[in-house]
mmCIF file of N, CA and C in Angstrom:
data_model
loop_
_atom_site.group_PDB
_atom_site.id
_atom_site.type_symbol
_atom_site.label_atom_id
_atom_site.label_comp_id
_atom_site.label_asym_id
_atom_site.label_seq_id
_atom_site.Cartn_x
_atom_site.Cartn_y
_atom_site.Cartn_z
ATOM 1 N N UNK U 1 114.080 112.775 110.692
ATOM 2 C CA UNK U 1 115.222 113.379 110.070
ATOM 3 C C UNK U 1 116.385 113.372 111.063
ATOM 4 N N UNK U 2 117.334 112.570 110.769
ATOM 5 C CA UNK U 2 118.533 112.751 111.463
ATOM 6 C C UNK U 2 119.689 113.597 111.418
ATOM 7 N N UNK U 3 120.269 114.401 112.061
ATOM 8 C CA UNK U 3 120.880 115.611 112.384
ATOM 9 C C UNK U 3 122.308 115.403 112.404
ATOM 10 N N UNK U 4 122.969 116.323 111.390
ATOM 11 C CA UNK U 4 124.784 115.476 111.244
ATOM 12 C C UNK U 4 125.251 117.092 111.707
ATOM 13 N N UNK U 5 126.283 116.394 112.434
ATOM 14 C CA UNK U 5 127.493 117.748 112.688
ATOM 15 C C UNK U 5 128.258 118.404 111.483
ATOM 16 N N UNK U 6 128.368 119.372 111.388
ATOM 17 C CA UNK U 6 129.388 120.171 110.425
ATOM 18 C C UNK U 6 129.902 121.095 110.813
ATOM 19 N N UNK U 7 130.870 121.419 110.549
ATOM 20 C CA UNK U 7 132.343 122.056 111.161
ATOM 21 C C UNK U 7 131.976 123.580 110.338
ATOM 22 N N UNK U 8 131.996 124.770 110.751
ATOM 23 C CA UNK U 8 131.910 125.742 109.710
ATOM 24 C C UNK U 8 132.432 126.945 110.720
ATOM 25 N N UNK U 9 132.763 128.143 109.988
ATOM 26 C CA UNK U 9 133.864 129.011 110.275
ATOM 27 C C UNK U 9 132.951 129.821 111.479
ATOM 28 N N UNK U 10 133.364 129.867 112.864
ATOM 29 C CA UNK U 10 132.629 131.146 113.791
ATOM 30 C C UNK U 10 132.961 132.245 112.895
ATOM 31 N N UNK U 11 132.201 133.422 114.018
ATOM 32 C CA UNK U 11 132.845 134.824 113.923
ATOM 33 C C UNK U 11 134.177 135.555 114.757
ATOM 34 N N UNK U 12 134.782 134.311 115.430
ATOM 35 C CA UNK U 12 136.161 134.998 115.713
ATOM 36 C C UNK U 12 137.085 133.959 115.086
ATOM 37 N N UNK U 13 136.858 133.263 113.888
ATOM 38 C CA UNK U 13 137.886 132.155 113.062
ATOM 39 C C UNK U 13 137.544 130.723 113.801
ATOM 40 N N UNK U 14 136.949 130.291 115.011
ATOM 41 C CA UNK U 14 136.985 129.142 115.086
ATOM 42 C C UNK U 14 136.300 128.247 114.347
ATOM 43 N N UNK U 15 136.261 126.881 114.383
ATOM 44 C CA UNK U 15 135.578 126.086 113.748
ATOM 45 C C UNK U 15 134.194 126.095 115.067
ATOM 46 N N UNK U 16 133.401 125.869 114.647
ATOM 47 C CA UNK U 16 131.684 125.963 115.061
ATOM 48 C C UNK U 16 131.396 124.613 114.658
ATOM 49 N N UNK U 17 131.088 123.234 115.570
ATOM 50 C CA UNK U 17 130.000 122.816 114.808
ATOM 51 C C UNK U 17 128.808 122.859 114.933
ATOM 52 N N UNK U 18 128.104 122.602 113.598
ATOM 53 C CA UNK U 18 126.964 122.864 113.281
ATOM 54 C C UNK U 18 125.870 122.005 112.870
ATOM 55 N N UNK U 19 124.838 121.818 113.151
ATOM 56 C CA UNK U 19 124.482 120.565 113.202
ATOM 57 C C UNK U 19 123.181 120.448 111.714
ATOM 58 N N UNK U 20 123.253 119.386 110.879
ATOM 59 C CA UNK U 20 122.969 119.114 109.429
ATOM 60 C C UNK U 20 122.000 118.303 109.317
ATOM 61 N N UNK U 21 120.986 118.582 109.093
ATOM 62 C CA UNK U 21 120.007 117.130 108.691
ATOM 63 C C UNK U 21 120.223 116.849 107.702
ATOM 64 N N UNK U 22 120.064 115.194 107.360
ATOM 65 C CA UNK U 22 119.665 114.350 106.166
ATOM 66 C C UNK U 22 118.319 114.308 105.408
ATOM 67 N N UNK U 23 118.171 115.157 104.072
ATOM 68 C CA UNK U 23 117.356 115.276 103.875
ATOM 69 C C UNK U 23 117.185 115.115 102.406
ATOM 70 N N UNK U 24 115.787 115.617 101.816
ATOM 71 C CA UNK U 24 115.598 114.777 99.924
ATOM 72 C C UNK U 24 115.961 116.543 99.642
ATOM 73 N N UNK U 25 116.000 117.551 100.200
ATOM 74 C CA UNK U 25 116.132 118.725 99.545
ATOM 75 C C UNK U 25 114.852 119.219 98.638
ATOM 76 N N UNK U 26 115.459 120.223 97.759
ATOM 77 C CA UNK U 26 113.861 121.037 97.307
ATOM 78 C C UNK U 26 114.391 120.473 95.963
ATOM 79 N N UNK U 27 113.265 120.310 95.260
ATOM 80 C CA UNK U 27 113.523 120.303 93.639
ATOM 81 C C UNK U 27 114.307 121.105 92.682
ATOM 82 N N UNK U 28 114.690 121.307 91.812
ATOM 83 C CA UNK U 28 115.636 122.072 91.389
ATOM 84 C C UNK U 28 116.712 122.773 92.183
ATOM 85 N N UNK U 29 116.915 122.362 93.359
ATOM 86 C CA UNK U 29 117.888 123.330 94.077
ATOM 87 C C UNK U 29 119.510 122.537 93.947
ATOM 88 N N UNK U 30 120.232 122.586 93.713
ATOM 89 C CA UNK U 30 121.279 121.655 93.987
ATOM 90 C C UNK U 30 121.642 120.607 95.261
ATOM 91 N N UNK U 31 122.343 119.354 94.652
ATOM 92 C CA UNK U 31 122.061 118.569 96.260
ATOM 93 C C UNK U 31 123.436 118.805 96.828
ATOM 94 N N UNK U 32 123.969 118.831 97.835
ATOM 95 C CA UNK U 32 125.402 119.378 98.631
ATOM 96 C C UNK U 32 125.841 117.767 98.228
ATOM 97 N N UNK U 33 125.011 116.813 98.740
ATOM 98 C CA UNK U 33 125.343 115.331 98.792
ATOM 99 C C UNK U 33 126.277 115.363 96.692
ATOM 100 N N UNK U 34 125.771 115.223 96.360
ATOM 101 C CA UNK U 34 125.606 115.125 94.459
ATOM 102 C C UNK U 34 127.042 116.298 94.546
ATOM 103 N N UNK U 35 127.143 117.443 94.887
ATOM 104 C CA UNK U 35 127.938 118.377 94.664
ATOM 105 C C UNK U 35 129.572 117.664 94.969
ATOM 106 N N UNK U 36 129.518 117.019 96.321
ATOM 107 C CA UNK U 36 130.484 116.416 96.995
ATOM 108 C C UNK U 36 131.098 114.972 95.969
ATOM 109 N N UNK U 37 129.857 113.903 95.690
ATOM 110 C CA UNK U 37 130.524 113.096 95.065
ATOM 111 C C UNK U 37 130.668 113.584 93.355
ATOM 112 N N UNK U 38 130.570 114.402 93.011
ATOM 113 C CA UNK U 38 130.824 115.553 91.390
ATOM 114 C C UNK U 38 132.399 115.920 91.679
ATOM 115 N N UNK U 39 132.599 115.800 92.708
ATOM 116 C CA UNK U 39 133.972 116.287 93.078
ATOM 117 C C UNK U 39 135.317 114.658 93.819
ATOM 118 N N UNK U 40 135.060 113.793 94.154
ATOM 119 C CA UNK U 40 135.669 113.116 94.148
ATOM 120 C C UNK U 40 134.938 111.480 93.670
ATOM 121 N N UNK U 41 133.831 111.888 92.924
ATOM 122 C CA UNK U 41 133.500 110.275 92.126
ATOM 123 C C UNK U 41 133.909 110.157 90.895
ATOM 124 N N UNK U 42 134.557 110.859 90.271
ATOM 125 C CA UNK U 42 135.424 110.517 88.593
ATOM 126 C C UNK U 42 135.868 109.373 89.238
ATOM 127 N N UNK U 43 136.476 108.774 87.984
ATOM 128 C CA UNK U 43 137.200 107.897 87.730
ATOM 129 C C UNK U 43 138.655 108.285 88.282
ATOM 130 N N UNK U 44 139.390 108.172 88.868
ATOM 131 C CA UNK U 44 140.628 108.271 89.148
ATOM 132 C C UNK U 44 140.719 109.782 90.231
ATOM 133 N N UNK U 45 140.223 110.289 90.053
ATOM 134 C CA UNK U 45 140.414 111.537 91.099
ATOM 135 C C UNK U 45 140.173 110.843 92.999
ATOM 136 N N UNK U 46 139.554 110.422 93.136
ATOM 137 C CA UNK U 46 139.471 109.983 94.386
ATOM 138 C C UNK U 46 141.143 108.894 94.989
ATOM 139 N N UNK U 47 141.426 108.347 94.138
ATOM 140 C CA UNK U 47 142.944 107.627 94.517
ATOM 141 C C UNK U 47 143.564 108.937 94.299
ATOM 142 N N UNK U 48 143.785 110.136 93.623
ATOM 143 C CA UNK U 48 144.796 111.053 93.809
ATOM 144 C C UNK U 48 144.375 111.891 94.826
ATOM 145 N N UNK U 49 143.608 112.015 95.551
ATOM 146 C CA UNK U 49 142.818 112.227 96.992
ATOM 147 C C UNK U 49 143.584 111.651 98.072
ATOM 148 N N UNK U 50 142.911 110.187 97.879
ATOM 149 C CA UNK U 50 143.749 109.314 98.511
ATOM 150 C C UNK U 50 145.296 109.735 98.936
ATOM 151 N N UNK U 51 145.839 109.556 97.816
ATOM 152 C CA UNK U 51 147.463 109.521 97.868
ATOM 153 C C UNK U 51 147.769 110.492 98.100
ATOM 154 N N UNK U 52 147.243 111.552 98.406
ATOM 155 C CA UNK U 52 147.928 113.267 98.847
ATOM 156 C C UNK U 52 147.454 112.957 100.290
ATOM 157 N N UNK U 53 146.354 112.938 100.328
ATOM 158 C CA UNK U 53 145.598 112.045 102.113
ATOM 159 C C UNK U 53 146.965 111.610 102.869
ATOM 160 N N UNK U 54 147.799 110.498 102.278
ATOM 161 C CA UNK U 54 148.590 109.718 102.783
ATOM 162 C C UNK U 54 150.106 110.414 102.597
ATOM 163 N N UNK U 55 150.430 110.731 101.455
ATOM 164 C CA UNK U 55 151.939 110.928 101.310
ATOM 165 C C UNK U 55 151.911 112.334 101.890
ATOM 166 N N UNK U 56 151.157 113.426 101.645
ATOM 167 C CA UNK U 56 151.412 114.860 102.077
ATOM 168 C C UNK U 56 151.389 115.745 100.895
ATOM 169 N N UNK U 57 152.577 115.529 99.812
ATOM 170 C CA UNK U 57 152.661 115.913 98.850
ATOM 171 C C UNK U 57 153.193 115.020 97.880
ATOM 172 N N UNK U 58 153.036 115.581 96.837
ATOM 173 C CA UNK U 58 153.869 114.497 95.741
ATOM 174 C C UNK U 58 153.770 115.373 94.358
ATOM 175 N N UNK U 59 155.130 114.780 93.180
ATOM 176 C CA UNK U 59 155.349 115.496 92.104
ATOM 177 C C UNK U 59 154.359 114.834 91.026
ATOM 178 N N UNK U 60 153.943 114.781 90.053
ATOM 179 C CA UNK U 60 152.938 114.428 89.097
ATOM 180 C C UNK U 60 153.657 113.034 88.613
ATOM 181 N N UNK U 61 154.944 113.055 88.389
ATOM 182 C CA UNK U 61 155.673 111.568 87.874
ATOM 183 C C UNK U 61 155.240 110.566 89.684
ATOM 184 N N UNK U 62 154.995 110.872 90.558
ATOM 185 C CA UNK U 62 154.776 110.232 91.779
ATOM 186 C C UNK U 62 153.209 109.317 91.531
ATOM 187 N N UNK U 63 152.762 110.474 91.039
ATOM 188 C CA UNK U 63 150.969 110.646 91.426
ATOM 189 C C UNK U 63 150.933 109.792 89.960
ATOM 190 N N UNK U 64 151.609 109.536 88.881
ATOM 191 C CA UNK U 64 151.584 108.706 87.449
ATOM 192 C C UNK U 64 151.595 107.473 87.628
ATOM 193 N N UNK U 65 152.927 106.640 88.616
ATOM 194 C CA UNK U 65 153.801 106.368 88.805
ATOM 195 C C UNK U 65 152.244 105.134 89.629
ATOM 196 N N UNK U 66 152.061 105.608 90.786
ATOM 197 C CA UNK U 66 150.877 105.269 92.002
ATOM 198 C C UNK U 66 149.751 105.002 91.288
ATOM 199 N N UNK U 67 149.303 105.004 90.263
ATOM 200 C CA UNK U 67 147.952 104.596 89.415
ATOM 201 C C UNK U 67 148.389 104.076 88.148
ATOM 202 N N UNK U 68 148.503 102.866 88.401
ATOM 203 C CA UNK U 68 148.691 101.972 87.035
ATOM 204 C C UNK U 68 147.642 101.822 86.532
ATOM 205 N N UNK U 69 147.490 102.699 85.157
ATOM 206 C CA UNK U 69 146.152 102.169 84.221
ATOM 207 C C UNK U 69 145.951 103.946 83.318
ATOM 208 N N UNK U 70 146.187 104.982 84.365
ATOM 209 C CA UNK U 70 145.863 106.382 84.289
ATOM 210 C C UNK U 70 146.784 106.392 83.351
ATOM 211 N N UNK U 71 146.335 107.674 82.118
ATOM 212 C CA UNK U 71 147.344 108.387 81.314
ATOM 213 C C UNK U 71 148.109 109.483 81.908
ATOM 214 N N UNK U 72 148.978 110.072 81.386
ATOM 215 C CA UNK U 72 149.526 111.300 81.562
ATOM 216 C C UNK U 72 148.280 112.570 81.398
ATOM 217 N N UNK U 73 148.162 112.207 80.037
ATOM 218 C CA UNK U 73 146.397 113.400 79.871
ATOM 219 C C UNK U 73 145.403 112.952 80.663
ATOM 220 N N UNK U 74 144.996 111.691 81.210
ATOM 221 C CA UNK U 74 144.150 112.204 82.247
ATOM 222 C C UNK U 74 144.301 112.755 83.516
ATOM 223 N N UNK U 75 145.796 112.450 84.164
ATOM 224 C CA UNK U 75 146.102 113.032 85.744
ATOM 225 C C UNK U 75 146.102 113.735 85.424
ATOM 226 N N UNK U 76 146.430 115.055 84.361
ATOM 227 C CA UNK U 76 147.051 116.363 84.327
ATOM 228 C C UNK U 76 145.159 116.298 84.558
ATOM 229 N N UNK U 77 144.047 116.256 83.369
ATOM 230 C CA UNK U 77 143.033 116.928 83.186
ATOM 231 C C UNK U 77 142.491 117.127 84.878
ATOM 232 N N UNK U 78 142.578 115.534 85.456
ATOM 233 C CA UNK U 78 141.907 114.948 87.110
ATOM 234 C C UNK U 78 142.187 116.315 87.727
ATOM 235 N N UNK U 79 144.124 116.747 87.666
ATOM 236 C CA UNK U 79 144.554 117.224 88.539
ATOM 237 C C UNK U 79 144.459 119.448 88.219
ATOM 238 N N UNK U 80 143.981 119.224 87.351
ATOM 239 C CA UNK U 80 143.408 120.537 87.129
ATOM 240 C C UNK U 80 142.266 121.223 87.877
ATOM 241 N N UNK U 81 141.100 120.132 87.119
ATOM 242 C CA UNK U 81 139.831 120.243 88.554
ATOM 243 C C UNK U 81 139.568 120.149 89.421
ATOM 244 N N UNK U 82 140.757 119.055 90.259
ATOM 245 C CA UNK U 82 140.560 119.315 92.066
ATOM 246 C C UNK U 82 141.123 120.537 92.191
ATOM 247 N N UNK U 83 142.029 121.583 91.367
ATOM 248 C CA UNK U 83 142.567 122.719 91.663
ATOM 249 C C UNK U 83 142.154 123.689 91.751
ATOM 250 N N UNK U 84 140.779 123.770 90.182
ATOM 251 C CA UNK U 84 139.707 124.578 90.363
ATOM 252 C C UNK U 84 139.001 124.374 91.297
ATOM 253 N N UNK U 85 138.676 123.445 92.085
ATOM 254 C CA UNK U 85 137.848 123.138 92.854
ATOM 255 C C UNK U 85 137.929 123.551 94.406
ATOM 256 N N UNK U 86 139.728 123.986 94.239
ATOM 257 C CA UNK U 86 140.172 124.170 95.677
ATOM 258 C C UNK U 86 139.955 123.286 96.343
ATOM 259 N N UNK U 87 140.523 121.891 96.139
ATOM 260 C CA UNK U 87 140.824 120.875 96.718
ATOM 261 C C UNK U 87 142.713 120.788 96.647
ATOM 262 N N UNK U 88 142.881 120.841 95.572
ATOM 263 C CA UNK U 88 144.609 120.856 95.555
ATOM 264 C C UNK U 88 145.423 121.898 95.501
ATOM 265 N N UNK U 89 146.343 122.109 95.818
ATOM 266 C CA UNK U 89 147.538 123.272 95.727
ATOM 267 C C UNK U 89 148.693 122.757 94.760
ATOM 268 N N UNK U 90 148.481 123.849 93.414
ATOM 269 C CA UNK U 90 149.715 123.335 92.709
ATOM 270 C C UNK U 90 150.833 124.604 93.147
ATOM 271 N N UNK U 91 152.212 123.497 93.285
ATOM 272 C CA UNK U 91 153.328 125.085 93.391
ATOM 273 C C UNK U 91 154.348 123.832 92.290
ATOM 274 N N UNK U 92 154.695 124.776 91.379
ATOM 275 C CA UNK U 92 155.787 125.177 90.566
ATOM 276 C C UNK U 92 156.982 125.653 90.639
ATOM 277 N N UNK U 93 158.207 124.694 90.312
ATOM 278 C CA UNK U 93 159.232 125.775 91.322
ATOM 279 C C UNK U 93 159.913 125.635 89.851
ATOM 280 N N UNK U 94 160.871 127.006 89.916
ATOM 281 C CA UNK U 94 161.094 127.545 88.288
ATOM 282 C C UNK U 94 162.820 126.996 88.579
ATOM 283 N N UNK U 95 162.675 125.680 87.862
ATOM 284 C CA UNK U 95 163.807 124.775 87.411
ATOM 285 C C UNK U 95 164.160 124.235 86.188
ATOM 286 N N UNK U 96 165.279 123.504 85.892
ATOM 287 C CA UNK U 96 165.279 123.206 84.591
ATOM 288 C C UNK U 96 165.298 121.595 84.763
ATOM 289 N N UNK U 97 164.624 120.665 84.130
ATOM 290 C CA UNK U 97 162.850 120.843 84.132
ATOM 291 C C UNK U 97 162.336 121.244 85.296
ATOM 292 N N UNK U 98 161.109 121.757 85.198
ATOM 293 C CA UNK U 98 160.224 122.691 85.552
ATOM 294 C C UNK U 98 160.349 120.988 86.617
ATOM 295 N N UNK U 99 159.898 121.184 88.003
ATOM 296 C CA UNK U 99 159.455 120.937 89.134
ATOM 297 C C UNK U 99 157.847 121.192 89.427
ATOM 298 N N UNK U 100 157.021 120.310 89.500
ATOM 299 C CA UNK U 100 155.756 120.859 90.165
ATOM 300 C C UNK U 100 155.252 119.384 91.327
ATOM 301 N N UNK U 101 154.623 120.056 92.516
ATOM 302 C CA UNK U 101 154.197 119.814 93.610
ATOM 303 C C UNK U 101 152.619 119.623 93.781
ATOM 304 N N UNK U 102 151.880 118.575 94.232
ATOM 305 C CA UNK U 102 150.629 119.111 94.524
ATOM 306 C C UNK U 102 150.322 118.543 96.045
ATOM 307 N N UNK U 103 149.523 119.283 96.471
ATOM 308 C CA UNK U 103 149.498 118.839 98.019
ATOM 309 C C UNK U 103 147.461 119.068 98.126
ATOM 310 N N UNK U 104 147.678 119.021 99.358
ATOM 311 C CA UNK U 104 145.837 119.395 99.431
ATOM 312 C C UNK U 104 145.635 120.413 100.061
ATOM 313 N N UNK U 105 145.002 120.875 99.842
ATOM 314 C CA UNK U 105 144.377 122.134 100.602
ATOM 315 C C UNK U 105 143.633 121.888 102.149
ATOM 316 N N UNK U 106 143.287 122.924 102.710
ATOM 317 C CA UNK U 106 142.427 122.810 103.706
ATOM 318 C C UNK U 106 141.450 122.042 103.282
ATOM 319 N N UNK U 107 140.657 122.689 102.292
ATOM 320 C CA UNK U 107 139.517 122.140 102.072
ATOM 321 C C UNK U 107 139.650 120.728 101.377
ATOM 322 N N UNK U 108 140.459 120.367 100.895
ATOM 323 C CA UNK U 108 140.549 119.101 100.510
ATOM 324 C C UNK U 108 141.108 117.883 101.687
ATOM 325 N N UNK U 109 141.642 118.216 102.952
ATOM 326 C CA UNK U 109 141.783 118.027 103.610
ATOM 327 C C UNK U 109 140.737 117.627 105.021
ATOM 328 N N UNK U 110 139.675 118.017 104.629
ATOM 329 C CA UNK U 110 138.660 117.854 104.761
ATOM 330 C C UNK U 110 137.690 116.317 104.667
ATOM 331 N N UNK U 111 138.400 115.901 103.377
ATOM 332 C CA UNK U 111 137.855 114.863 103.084
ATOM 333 C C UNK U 111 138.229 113.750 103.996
ATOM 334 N N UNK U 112 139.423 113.516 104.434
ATOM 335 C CA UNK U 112 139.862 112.560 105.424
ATOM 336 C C UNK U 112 138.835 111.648 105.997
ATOM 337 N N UNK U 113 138.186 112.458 106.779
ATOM 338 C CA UNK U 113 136.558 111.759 107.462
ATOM 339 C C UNK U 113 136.202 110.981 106.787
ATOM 340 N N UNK U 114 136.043 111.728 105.347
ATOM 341 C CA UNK U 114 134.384 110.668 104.139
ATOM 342 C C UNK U 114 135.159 109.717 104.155
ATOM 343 N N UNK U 115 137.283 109.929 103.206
ATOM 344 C CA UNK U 115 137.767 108.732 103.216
ATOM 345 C C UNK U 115 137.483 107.538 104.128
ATOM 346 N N UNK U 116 138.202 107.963 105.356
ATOM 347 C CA UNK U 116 138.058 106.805 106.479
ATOM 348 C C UNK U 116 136.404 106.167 106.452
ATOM 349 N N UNK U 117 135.228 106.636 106.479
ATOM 350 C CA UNK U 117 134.663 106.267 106.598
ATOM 351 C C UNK U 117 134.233 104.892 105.521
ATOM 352 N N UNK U 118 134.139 105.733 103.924
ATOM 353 C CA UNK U 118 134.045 104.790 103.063
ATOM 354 C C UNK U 118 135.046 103.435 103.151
ATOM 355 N N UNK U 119 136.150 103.526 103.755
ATOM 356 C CA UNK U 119 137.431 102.244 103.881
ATOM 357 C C UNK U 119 136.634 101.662 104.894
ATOM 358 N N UNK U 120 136.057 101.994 105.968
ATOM 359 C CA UNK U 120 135.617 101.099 107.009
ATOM 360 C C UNK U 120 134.168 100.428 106.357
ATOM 361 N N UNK U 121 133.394 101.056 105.722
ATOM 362 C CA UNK U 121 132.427 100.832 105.159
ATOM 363 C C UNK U 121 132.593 99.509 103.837
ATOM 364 N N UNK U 122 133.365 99.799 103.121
ATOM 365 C CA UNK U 122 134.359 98.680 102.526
ATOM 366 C C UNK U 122 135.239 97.916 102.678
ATOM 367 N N UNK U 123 135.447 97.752 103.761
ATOM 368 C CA UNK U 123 135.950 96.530 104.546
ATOM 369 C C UNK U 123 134.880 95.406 105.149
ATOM 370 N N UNK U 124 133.448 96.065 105.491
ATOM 371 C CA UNK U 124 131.701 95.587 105.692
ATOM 372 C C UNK U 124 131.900 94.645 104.884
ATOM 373 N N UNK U 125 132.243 95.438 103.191
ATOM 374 C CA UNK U 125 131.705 94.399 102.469
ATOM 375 C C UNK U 125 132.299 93.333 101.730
ATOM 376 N N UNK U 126 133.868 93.359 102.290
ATOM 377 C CA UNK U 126 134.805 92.305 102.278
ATOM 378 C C UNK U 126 134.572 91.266 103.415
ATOM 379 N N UNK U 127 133.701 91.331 103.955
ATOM 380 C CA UNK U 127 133.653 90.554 105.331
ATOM 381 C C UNK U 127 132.602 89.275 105.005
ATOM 382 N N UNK U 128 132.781 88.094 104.866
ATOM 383 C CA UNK U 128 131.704 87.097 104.859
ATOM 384 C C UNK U 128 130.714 86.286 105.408
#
């Protein structure tokens, strides 16, 4: 069983890491692995990951605009559940039209790592 680092909160606020084995887990218990890609393996949610990853923030006509193929009803639905999820930060600024922002959260911010990794990992398999 090989042993992965993870970053998790001390008791005076620092980050701690902590060290994770790779493992099959218990039966019926939920898998963290399964939990993680439930959260950025949809269809289109992982490029609006992406693109907050890279730009910082952006308005929803941005994030429309950057995925040729996506509807309007699906970014809004995508961009609802990374929110529940506490992956994204929506702010609203009270204009005429309404203005809205989404950026990432800490915790969505987080992801950076998996990103980079999967791009290097897929670049493997562009290679001949």
């Amino acid at each position: 069983m090989r042993a992965i680092d993870r970053a998790c909160q001390g008791k005076d606020g620092d980050n701690v890491i902590e060290p994770v084995a790779l493992n099959k887990g218990t039966p019926g218990e939920p898998c963290p692995i399964e939990a993680a890609l439930d959260v950025i393996g949809t269809k289109w949610t992982f490029l609006i990951i992406r693109d907050l990853l890279i730009e910082g923030t952006l308005r929803f006509s941005d994030l429309l605009k950057g995925m040729e193929g996506i509807s309007p009803k699906t970014l809004s639905l995508r961009l609802k559940e990374l929110e529940a999820k506490g992956i994204i930060g929506r702010k609203v600024y009270p204009e005429v039209p309404p203005r809205v922002e989404y950026t990432l959260t800490a915790k969505g911010r987080q992801l950076e790592g998996i990103f980079i990794e999967l791009k290097r990992f897929g670049l493997t398999l562009a290679e001949k």
